[in-house]
Structures are given as C-alpha cells and as structure tokens.
XYZ file of N, CA and C in Angstrom:
705
model
N 1.192 -0.944 0.115
C 0.326 0.022 -0.412
C 0.926 1.384 0.149
N 0.697 2.033 -0.949
C 1.520 3.417 -0.693
C 1.052 4.140 0.514
N 2.384 4.761 0.469
C 2.245 6.426 1.404
C 0.805 6.858 1.779
N 1.036 7.478 0.403
C -0.100 8.260 0.657
C -1.909 8.492 0.445
N -1.997 6.240 0.007
C -2.772 6.065 0.176
C -3.080 5.610 2.250
N -2.279 5.743 2.819
C -2.361 4.726 4.167
C -2.569 5.845 5.430
N -1.769 7.473 4.013
C -2.083 8.553 5.146
C -3.740 9.602 4.867
N -4.731 8.928 3.886
C -5.619 9.297 3.285
C -6.843 8.955 4.273
N -7.736 9.841 4.677
C -8.421 9.667 5.454
C -9.789 9.316 4.634
N -10.564 7.868 4.414
C -11.699 7.588 3.873
C -12.541 7.751 4.587
N -13.538 9.305 4.324
C -14.838 9.456 5.150
C -15.786 8.466 5.272
N -16.417 8.137 3.908
C -17.034 7.307 3.632
C -17.390 6.008 4.484
N -15.937 5.377 5.270
C -16.105 4.643 6.581
C -16.602 4.786 8.323
N -15.820 6.407 8.107
C -16.851 7.044 9.125
C -18.130 6.779 8.940
N -18.507 7.579 8.136
C -20.068 7.751 7.782
C -20.752 6.239 8.293
N -20.210 5.272 7.435
C -21.248 3.931 7.722
C -20.667 2.970 9.283
N -19.758 3.692 9.526
C -19.380 3.276 11.205
C -19.918 4.201 11.832
N -20.121 5.009 11.717
C -20.921 6.023 13.064
C -22.669 5.713 12.345
N -23.427 5.385 11.185
C -24.575 4.907 11.599
C -24.229 3.666 12.085
N -23.939 2.777 11.714
C -23.583 1.220 12.750
C -23.830 1.148 14.408
N -22.796 2.137 14.538
C -22.639 2.498 16.065
C -24.374 3.117 16.130
N -24.491 3.955 15.865
C -25.989 4.834 16.201
C -27.123 3.857 16.715
N -27.143 3.154 15.406
C -28.678 2.137 15.278
C -27.641 0.921 16.324
N -26.576 1.048 16.683
C -26.455 -0.199 17.763
C -26.891 0.068 18.990
N -27.088 1.616 19.144
C -26.729 1.806 20.532
C -28.877 2.396 20.603
N -29.799 2.444 19.322
C -30.810 2.630 19.668
C -31.584 1.348 20.034
N -31.090 0.082 19.332
C -31.154 -0.839 19.841
C -31.128 -1.181 21.172
N -29.789 -1.351 21.515
C -29.646 -1.513 22.912
C -30.772 -0.753 23.700
N -31.395 0.356 23.789
C -31.840 1.560 24.551
C -32.827 0.628 24.111
N -33.517 0.485 22.869
C -35.157 0.211 22.756
C -34.878 -1.928 23.786
N -33.929 -2.151 23.879
C -33.753 -3.737 24.517
C -33.991 -3.089 26.086
N -33.342 -1.978 26.649
C -33.928 -2.119 27.558
C -35.266 -1.501 28.639
N -36.006 -1.361 27.202
C -37.303 -0.403 27.229
C -37.941 -1.184 26.917
N -37.267 -2.229 26.126
C -38.797 -4.090 26.350
C -38.534 -4.828 27.634
N -36.637 -5.215 27.956
C -36.973 -5.317 29.622
C -37.537 -4.938 30.177
N -37.874 -3.987 30.860
C -38.637 -3.412 31.618
C -39.895 -3.342 31.387
N -40.299 -3.234 30.225
C -41.763 -3.504 30.321
C -42.630 -2.205 29.796
N -41.580 -0.855 29.297
C -42.019 0.392 28.420
C -42.107 -0.201 26.739
N -41.781 -1.065 26.517
C -42.112 -1.026 25.015
C -42.676 -2.530 24.781
N -43.572 -3.220 24.146
C -43.841 -4.374 23.776
C -42.955 -4.671 23.428
N -42.798 -6.027 23.640
C -41.377 -7.225 22.660
C -41.764 -7.442 20.970
N -43.019 -7.123 21.007
C -42.595 -7.225 19.615
C -42.291 -6.073 18.738
N -42.181 -5.044 19.093
C -41.942 -3.930 18.477
C -40.059 -3.778 18.524
N -39.759 -4.919 18.938
C -37.933 -5.346 18.739
C -38.035 -6.204 18.237
N -38.035 -7.285 18.392
C -38.106 -8.482 17.899
C -38.510 -8.984 16.849
N -38.899 -8.821 15.766
C -39.338 -9.156 14.958
C -38.325 -9.248 13.686
N -39.230 -10.310 12.483
C -38.049 -10.548 11.466
C -37.270 -9.445 10.948
N -38.094 -8.191 10.739
C -37.631 -7.250 9.935
C -35.914 -6.414 10.739
N -36.567 -6.665 12.160
C -35.581 -6.100 12.864
C -33.989 -6.819 12.892
N -34.515 -7.819 13.173
C -33.591 -8.935 13.408
C -32.657 -9.481 12.114
N -33.151 -9.167 11.294
C -32.386 -9.478 10.135
C -31.155 -7.891 9.805
N -31.828 -6.496 10.207
C -31.316 -5.304 10.407
C -30.145 -5.468 11.052
N -30.488 -5.737 12.423
C -29.544 -5.702 13.534
C -28.232 -6.814 12.640
N -28.439 -7.893 12.432
C -27.357 -8.453 11.835
C -26.114 -7.860 10.370
N -27.698 -7.317 9.606
C -26.702 -6.454 8.402
C -26.364 -5.692 9.260
N -26.274 -4.144 10.152
C -25.473 -3.258 10.800
C -24.714 -4.033 11.665
N -24.659 -4.782 12.312
C -23.838 -5.470 12.791
C -22.841 -5.950 12.133
N -22.810 -6.571 10.949
C -21.539 -6.668 9.461
C -21.283 -5.509 9.389
N -21.948 -4.166 9.282
C -21.427 -4.085 8.643
C -19.996 -2.530 9.616
N -20.433 -2.901 10.653
C -19.324 -2.860 11.731
C -18.080 -3.535 11.583
N -18.950 -4.610 11.934
C -17.724 -5.678 11.744
C -16.288 -5.836 10.362
N -17.633 -5.823 9.132
C -16.639 -5.323 8.161
C -15.473 -3.977 8.065
N -16.203 -2.884 8.635
C -15.873 -1.180 8.663
C -14.588 -1.611 9.749
N -14.519 -1.891 10.647
C -13.199 -3.118 12.111
C -11.980 -3.538 10.695
N -12.354 -4.263 10.162
C -11.627 -5.258 9.428
C -10.926 -4.190 8.214
N -11.742 -2.757 7.658
C -11.101 -2.596 7.045
C -10.382 -1.153 7.593
N -10.278 -0.849 8.889
C -9.637 -0.025 9.764
C -8.208 -1.050 10.147
N -8.551 -1.737 10.072
C -7.142 -2.413 10.362
C -5.497 -2.806 9.633
N -7.113 -2.649 8.104
C -5.427 -2.263 6.546
C -4.721 -1.189 7.054
N -5.261 0.554 7.505
C -4.576 1.399 8.179
C -3.822 1.879 9.499
N -4.450 0.530 9.961
C -3.720 0.772 11.584
C -2.218 0.602 11.393
N -1.326 1.391 12.120
C 0.467 1.096 12.212
C 0.270 -0.203 13.314
N -0.081 -0.436 14.005
C -0.037 -1.312 14.800
C -1.478 -2.098 15.607
N -1.453 -3.065 14.445
C -3.043 -3.791 15.542
C -2.719 -4.827 16.840
N -1.332 -5.071 17.257
C -1.347 -5.786 17.786
C -1.671 -4.816 19.442
N -1.583 -3.421 19.176
C -1.972 -2.630 20.284
C -3.521 -2.482 20.224
N -3.267 -2.297 19.149
C -5.017 -1.813 18.999
C -5.667 -3.501 19.556
N -5.496 -4.397 18.894
C -6.250 -5.170 19.724
C -6.262 -6.122 21.079
N -4.769 -4.673 21.764
C -4.612 -5.316 23.057
C -5.555 -4.418 23.672
N -5.302 -3.721 23.589
C -6.588 -2.141 23.916
C -7.792 -2.882 23.878
N -8.539 -2.818 22.961
C -9.269 -3.455 22.854
C -10.293 -4.803 23.793
N -9.247 -5.329 23.952
C -9.262 -6.735 25.004
C -9.240 -6.202 25.748
N -8.637 -4.653 27.014
C -8.821 -4.251 28.239
C -9.947 -3.654 28.131
N -10.800 -2.952 27.344
C -11.587 -2.448 27.524
C -13.194 -3.332 26.962
N -12.714 -4.478 26.798
C -13.971 -6.173 26.571
C -13.518 -6.076 28.542
N -12.933 -6.385 28.954
C -12.398 -6.741 30.528
C -13.167 -6.227 31.325
N -13.068 -4.741 30.691
C -14.326 -3.470 31.718
C -14.872 -3.997 31.773
N -15.414 -4.188 30.452
C -17.096 -4.623 30.438
C -17.594 -5.945 30.839
N -16.703 -6.845 31.029
C -17.167 -8.359 31.001
C -16.885 -7.991 33.067
N -16.257 -7.303 33.564
C -15.984 -7.132 34.883
C -17.640 -6.901 35.122
N -17.640 -5.590 35.138
C -18.874 -4.114 34.646
C -20.386 -5.062 34.869
N -20.290 -5.880 33.864
C -21.508 -6.631 34.047
C -21.736 -7.947 34.665
N -20.765 -8.561 34.913
C -20.495 -9.123 36.268
C -21.104 -8.888 37.574
N -20.493 -7.693 37.444
C -20.545 -7.326 39.445
C -22.437 -6.928 39.211
N -22.538 -6.079 38.004
C -24.001 -5.234 38.125
C -25.265 -6.172 37.487
N -24.817 -6.494 36.277
C -25.597 -7.547 35.984
C -25.537 -9.074 35.909
N -25.563 -9.455 36.554
C -25.365 -10.994 36.374
C -25.928 -11.566 35.151
N -26.974 -11.649 35.160
C -27.852 -12.015 34.080
C -27.926 -11.706 32.708
N -26.295 -10.490 32.666
C -26.419 -9.971 30.937
C -24.817 -9.731 31.535
N -23.900 -10.624 31.584
C -22.970 -11.026 31.740
C -22.400 -11.367 30.265
N -21.381 -10.481 29.720
C -20.995 -10.305 28.908
C -19.458 -10.998 28.878
N -19.356 -12.687 28.078
C -18.263 -13.213 28.340
C -17.612 -13.493 26.600
N -18.326 -12.826 25.578
C -17.651 -13.024 24.549
C -18.697 -11.529 23.661
N -18.566 -10.408 23.347
C -19.458 -9.527 23.248
C -18.403 -8.818 22.000
N -18.949 -7.853 20.776
C -18.050 -6.735 19.927
C -16.687 -6.780 20.574
N -16.286 -5.881 21.885
C -15.167 -5.632 21.787
C -13.651 -6.554 21.809
N -14.745 -7.629 22.974
C -13.586 -9.248 22.582
C -13.337 -9.796 21.309
N -14.484 -9.858 20.514
C -14.428 -10.387 19.180
C -13.332 -9.093 18.397
N -13.238 -7.641 18.406
C -12.639 -7.028 17.745
C -10.930 -6.961 18.024
N -11.201 -7.347 19.546
C -9.754 -7.313 20.181
C -8.793 -8.937 19.410
N -9.052 -9.501 19.558
C -8.913 -10.995 18.987
C -8.751 -10.545 17.676
N -9.819 -10.280 17.098
C -9.711 -10.034 15.504
C -8.198 -9.200 15.117
N -8.666 -8.432 15.493
C -7.411 -7.145 16.113
C -5.706 -8.202 15.215
N -5.694 -8.836 16.694
C -4.686 -9.723 16.931
C -4.084 -10.873 16.103
N -5.426 -11.258 15.637
C -5.528 -12.712 14.708
C -4.838 -12.543 12.925
N -5.566 -11.039 12.842
C -5.200 -10.485 10.982
C -3.909 -10.181 11.385
N -3.004 -9.213 12.484
C -1.865 -9.000 12.557
C -0.956 -10.760 12.235
N -1.317 -11.498 13.204
C -0.544 -12.812 13.191
C -0.693 -12.975 11.479
N -2.033 -13.273 10.724
C -2.402 -13.840 9.504
C -1.890 -13.020 8.323
N -1.447 -11.462 8.571
C -1.594 -10.410 7.618
C -0.204 -10.888 6.183
N 0.556 -11.634 6.855
C 1.718 -12.010 6.108
C 1.508 -12.729 4.885
N 0.665 -13.837 5.853
C -0.081 -15.015 4.877
C -1.092 -14.224 3.678
N -1.732 -13.452 4.372
C -3.542 -13.079 3.620
C -2.989 -12.349 2.326
N -1.260 -12.121 2.685
C -0.896 -10.433 1.427
C -0.550 -11.513 0.740
N -0.557 -12.762 0.726
C 0.140 -13.472 -0.335
C -0.542 -14.508 -1.459
N -1.917 -14.924 -0.652
C -2.717 -15.695 -0.733
C -4.324 -14.799 -1.301
N -4.500 -14.522 -2.628
C -5.367 -13.937 -2.881
C -6.422 -15.057 -3.373
N -7.433 -14.438 -2.235
C -9.035 -14.827 -2.076
C -10.533 -14.227 -2.202
N -11.344 -14.316 -3.120
C -12.706 -13.219 -3.426
C -12.936 -13.489 -2.263
N -13.476 -11.306 -2.521
C -14.371 -11.507 -1.580
C -15.476 -12.116 -1.010
N -16.270 -12.645 -2.319
C -17.120 -13.316 -2.021
C -16.978 -14.706 -1.231
N -15.820 -14.515 -1.108
C -15.775 -16.073 -0.370
C -15.908 -15.983 1.065
N -15.683 -14.838 1.650
C -15.334 -14.653 3.251
C -17.218 -14.736 3.531
N -18.273 -13.529 2.643
C -19.002 -13.357 2.769
C -20.281 -15.082 2.156
N -19.326 -16.153 1.546
C -20.113 -17.283 1.977
C -19.750 -17.643 2.946
N -18.694 -18.198 3.471
C -18.591 -18.699 4.933
C -19.076 -18.488 5.883
N -18.956 -16.579 6.008
C -19.518 -15.662 6.687
C -20.694 -17.028 7.630
N -21.981 -17.158 6.260
C -23.274 -17.163 6.273
C -23.235 -19.003 6.302
N -22.069 -19.822 6.168
C -21.901 -20.792 5.753
C -22.194 -21.230 8.021
N -21.083 -20.981 8.096
C -20.491 -20.399 9.213
C -21.328 -20.273 10.886
N -22.389 -19.261 10.348
C -23.817 -18.647 10.845
C -24.699 -19.386 10.990
N -24.842 -20.037 9.604
C -25.977 -21.567 9.700
C -25.463 -22.876 10.726
N -24.096 -23.567 10.716
C -23.772 -24.900 10.941
C -23.645 -24.115 12.216
N -23.317 -23.546 12.991
C -23.198 -22.751 14.538
C -24.216 -22.147 15.260
N -25.462 -22.220 14.452
C -26.831 -21.068 15.250
C -27.100 -22.630 15.756
N -27.332 -23.699 15.413
C -27.961 -24.727 16.747
C -27.011 -24.706 17.876
N -27.321 -25.612 19.181
C -26.217 -25.601 20.259
C -25.923 -26.788 20.598
N -24.742 -27.344 20.904
C -23.973 -28.693 20.722
C -23.523 -28.784 21.917
N -23.287 -29.707 22.649
C -22.892 -30.320 23.541
C -21.173 -30.501 23.557
N -20.580 -29.315 23.512
C -19.111 -29.568 23.558
C -18.135 -28.387 24.700
N -18.335 -28.177 25.738
C -17.395 -27.126 26.322
C -16.946 -26.382 25.726
N -16.236 -25.228 26.326
C -15.256 -24.385 26.908
C -15.241 -23.792 25.473
N -16.076 -23.824 23.901
C -15.502 -23.072 22.867
C -16.736 -22.375 22.093
N -17.172 -21.486 23.722
C -18.247 -20.576 23.075
C -17.329 -19.082 22.607
N -16.184 -19.046 22.681
C -15.346 -18.134 22.090
C -15.133 -18.539 21.048
N -15.348 -19.251 20.464
C -14.974 -20.021 18.859
C -16.667 -19.538 18.370
N -17.412 -19.618 18.650
C -19.064 -20.149 17.995
C -19.707 -20.950 18.737
N -18.830 -22.017 19.100
C -19.920 -23.400 19.950
C -20.636 -23.285 20.991
N -21.516 -23.129 21.091
C -22.695 -22.580 22.188
C -22.959 -23.871 23.183
N -23.113 -24.112 24.329
C -23.754 -25.281 24.891
C -25.248 -24.476 25.345
N -26.090 -25.549 25.317
C -27.465 -25.030 25.390
C -27.642 -24.138 26.808
N -26.531 -24.186 27.686
C -26.690 -23.447 28.852
C -26.183 -22.445 28.564
N -25.117 -22.026 27.684
C -24.652 -20.890 27.114
C -25.731 -19.639 27.140
N -25.196 -18.640 27.864
C -25.732 -16.950 28.012
C -24.526 -15.717 27.799
N -24.841 -15.047 27.020
C -24.045 -13.896 26.679
C -24.962 -12.300 26.631
N -25.001 -11.551 27.306
C -25.520 -10.123 27.138
C -25.323 -9.991 25.330
N -24.165 -9.649 25.015
C -23.547 -9.996 23.948
C -22.277 -10.557 23.190
N -23.205 -10.782 22.132
C -22.499 -11.970 21.752
C -21.555 -12.255 20.665
N -20.472 -11.985 20.033
C -19.569 -12.041 18.681
C -18.629 -12.884 18.455
N -19.132 -14.710 18.660
C -17.838 -15.504 18.278
C -16.632 -15.063 16.961
N -16.014 -15.856 17.381
C -14.752 -15.662 15.946
C -15.560 -16.430 14.753
N -16.186 -17.356 15.360
C -16.683 -17.605 14.248
C -18.260 -17.539 13.716
N -18.899 -16.485 13.095
C -18.674 -16.646 12.231
C -18.265 -15.085 11.765
N -17.637 -14.479 12.551
C -17.755 -13.210 12.415
C -16.355 -12.694 12.267
N -15.156 -13.584 11.947
C -13.946 -13.412 11.605
C -13.718 -13.036 9.999
N -14.795 -13.978 9.615
C -14.946 -14.028 7.893
C -15.543 -12.555 7.529
N -16.606 -12.031 7.796
C -16.924 -10.278 8.566
C -15.413 -9.814 8.251
N -15.174 -9.903 8.730
C -14.227 -9.076 9.541
C -13.176 -9.022 8.091
N -12.856 -10.401 7.870
C -12.128 -10.032 6.738
C -12.245 -9.979 5.309
N -12.999 -9.881 5.061
C -14.411 -9.253 4.405
C -13.622 -7.623 4.348
N -13.996 -7.267 5.206
C -13.744 -5.852 5.889
C -12.413 -5.205 5.467
N -11.690 -6.335 5.815
C -9.715 -6.443 4.686
C -9.850 -6.551 3.499
N -10.540 -6.894 2.721
C -10.507 -6.621 1.306
C -11.161 -4.855 0.985
N -12.253 -4.703 1.926
C -12.612 -3.157 1.527
C -11.873 -2.502 1.862
N -11.196 -2.572 3.144
C -9.810 -1.591 3.035
C -9.083 -1.224 1.857
N -8.255 -2.425 1.647
C -7.612 -2.267 0.323
C -7.912 -2.716 -0.851
N -9.691 -2.283 -1.107
C -10.183 -1.997 -2.361
C -9.907 -0.309 -2.251
N -10.594 0.482 -1.220
C -10.685 1.426 -0.874
C -8.791 2.191 -1.565
N -8.099 1.987 -1.046
C -7.091 2.082 -1.149
C -6.259 2.201 -2.760
N -6.928 1.344 -2.962
C -6.625 1.038 -4.460
C -7.701 1.627 -5.169
N -8.426 2.402 -4.766
C -9.453 3.301 -5.700
C -10.214 2.727 -6.371
N -11.034 1.109 -6.256
C -11.353 0.414 -6.435
C -13.025 0.457 -6.090
N -13.184 0.928 -4.927
C -15.104 0.946 -4.741
C -15.258 2.000 -5.595
N -16.622 1.671 -5.835
C -17.692 2.824 -6.409
C -17.201 4.160 -5.976
N -17.863 5.053 -7.041
C -17.177 6.993 -6.749
C -17.986 7.419 -5.983
N -19.369 7.016 -5.095
C -20.210 7.234 -4.108
C -19.620 7.649 -2.686
N -18.296 6.663 -2.691
C -17.854 5.636 -1.500
C -17.416 7.347 -1.351
N -16.337 7.586 -1.837
C -15.140 8.743 -1.767
C -15.923 9.937 -2.076
N -16.928 9.927 -2.298
C -18.082 11.195 -2.297
C -18.308 11.902 -0.776
N -18.776 10.487 -0.095
C -19.797 10.130 1.212
C -19.509 11.161 2.067
N -19.812 12.095 2.676
C -19.589 13.248 3.983
C -20.617 13.259 4.874
N -20.852 13.382 5.657
C -22.156 13.115 7.011
C -21.454 14.299 8.219
N -20.991 15.145 8.495
C -19.717 15.508 9.703
C -20.207 14.931 10.870
N -22.104 14.889 11.326
C -22.537 14.212 12.183
C -21.883 12.816 12.669
N -22.247 11.936 11.659
C -21.878 10.625 11.474
C -20.078 10.129 11.203
N -19.507 11.589 10.933
C -18.563 10.612 11.096
C -17.911 11.197 12.176
N -18.638 12.415 13.041
C -17.548 12.463 14.617
C -17.828 11.216 15.352
N -18.829 11.214 15.490
C -19.557 9.601 15.791
C -18.788 8.428 15.586
N -18.296 8.006 14.435
C -18.192 6.919 13.933
C -16.222 7.315 13.998
N -15.996 8.039 14.339
C -14.152 8.515 15.182
C -14.495 8.216 16.404
N -15.715 7.678 17.081
C -15.371 7.964 18.726
C -16.104 6.310 19.044
N -15.734 5.371 18.275
C -17.168 4.278 18.335
C -16.561 3.781 19.657
N -15.418 3.483 19.636
C -15.027 2.708 21.312
C -15.402 3.415 22.800
N -15.554 4.969 23.044
C -15.547 5.238 24.105
C -17.810 5.739 24.257
N -18.055 5.670 22.615
C -19.633 5.784 22.775
C -20.020 4.327 22.887
N -19.275 3.268 22.678
C -19.842 1.572 22.789
C -20.052 1.461 24.462
N -18.609 2.071 25.382
C -18.506 1.735 26.578
C -19.044 2.918 27.303
N -19.262 3.915 27.075
C -20.505 4.633 27.799
C -22.182 4.096 27.537
N -22.213 3.905 26.209
C -23.807 3.766 25.758
C -24.637 3.008 26.875
N -23.744 2.190 27.331
C -24.907 1.128 28.036
C -25.169 1.406 29.575
N -24.514 1.933 30.433
C -24.641 2.365 31.406
C -25.743 3.880 31.191
N -25.767 4.408 30.604
C -26.452 5.697 29.680
C -28.017 5.279 29.408
N -27.755 4.270 29.204
C -29.244 4.122 28.420
C -29.879 2.821 29.182
N -29.363 1.787 30.549
C -30.047 1.802 31.406
C -30.165 2.792 32.667
N -29.832 4.120 32.598
C -30.159 4.907 33.271
C -31.052 5.345 33.088
N -31.236 5.843 31.215
C -32.404 6.462 31.003
C -33.788 5.682 31.009
N -33.167 4.535 31.329
C -34.610 3.597 30.765
C -34.749 3.729 32.655
N -34.116 3.082 33.086
C -33.938 3.179 35.125
C -35.475 4.267 35.657
N -35.203 5.658 34.736
C -36.008 7.227 35.445
C -36.761 7.089 33.989
N -36.796 6.195 33.766
C -38.408 6.142 32.988
C -39.657 5.426 33.393
N -38.810 4.594 34.114
C -39.618 3.093 35.053
C -40.333 4.249 36.023
N -39.617 4.842 36.434
C -39.349 5.429 38.061
C -40.150 6.757 37.524
N -40.432 7.474 36.486
C -41.084 8.411 36.424
C -42.584 7.894 35.570
N -42.279 7.117 35.148
C -43.841 6.083 34.496
C -44.415 5.290 35.523
N -43.909 5.124 36.876
C -44.513 4.187 37.848
C -44.298 2.939 37.189
C-alpha cells in the first residue's frame, strides 16, 4: 500500500461506522425498554429488525476490518480493545449478572485485530475473492446456529444449551466478515470502490464514527440509567 493511500482518510468508512454504532445504541436502548416493560416485545423482536441488526452489525465489523488495513499497530490496537472488553465483562458480572458479557463485540474485535496481525503476511500472499469470505460467514452462521454439547468453545462460536451472554460475537462466523472488511480497506486504497463512496460525507456521523469505542463503553450504562429513570417517572 502506498504511503499516500495510508495517510488518506476515507470518510465513507467513518460515516458507515457512525451510522452502525448509532443504530446499535438505539437497538440496545430499545432492548432495555422492552426488558422493563416500557415497549411491547414485538416492537424490537420481529423478522425485519432481526435482519437489520445482523446487517448493521456486519457493516460495523467489516469497517473494523477495513480500518485494520490502515492501522500502524494492530497488536497494540487488539490489546487496547481486549482491556476495554475486560472492563465491560467485569462491570456486567458485578452489576448485571444476568447480562454478563462473556464474548461481546469488543472481545471479538480485540481478538480479530491480533489474529489479523498474525495472519497478515499470509493473507497478503494468498488472493481470495471477497465473496468467499461472505459465503464462509453465512455458512458458519448456519452451521453454528444450533447448540452443541461441547464445553469451553463459546469463544469460537460453539455454544452449549446453557450458554448465555449479554452480547455475543464469537470468532466464527464473524472473523470472515472482518476479513471481508480487510478486502474493503485494500479496495478503497486501490481506488476500486464505487465513486459515491469517496464522496460520502456526513459531519455528524463522521464524528460519531471516529469515537465508537468511547460511545460503546458509555452508552450501555447511560441507556440503562435513562430506562430506569423512565420506569420511575412512569410508575
């Protein structure tokens, strides 16, 4: 990758990441409202929103993969994300044991960054079509949708019937979506994406998209606090 490409800011990624995290926050707030009976369950849990949740989560993961192609140090990036993930796990374990997050989005992104740093030399030598990553994502999503009586592999995507996590993004199938994002990042640097992507701008979403880690860490206690306030006000 050339130095000019490495220094260039691709605002389209910030816009899409900002939109994804904004909708993620809205979904989590809706989940809190449903959990405390302030919204009917069918408002949040329906085929349309279930599909949109997977779509925007996929966009977020793919853009994280794209960002890794421009990162100067994915090992440091991965460790930072895992430390934040540890804070989230400890906080949910103490404050909300029923929503204990064992392997959420931050756990996944931290592991994915480290795994990509390890595999990067190999991935740069082996040309794979981006559709292969998407096909593998959907294949493993289907294969791992049932539960299996195999212990200790929930981080990989193999869950026992008793497994639960307030947020769950295992390595399989999500690492394939991350690798699809790696391809997106390289395609962006090579000027191979559609022209509209390079013109895409939205200052608000760009700002949101450039602070996703802090937004993710802070939005959950804020959403829960606002929900509890509404419960108190509405009786």
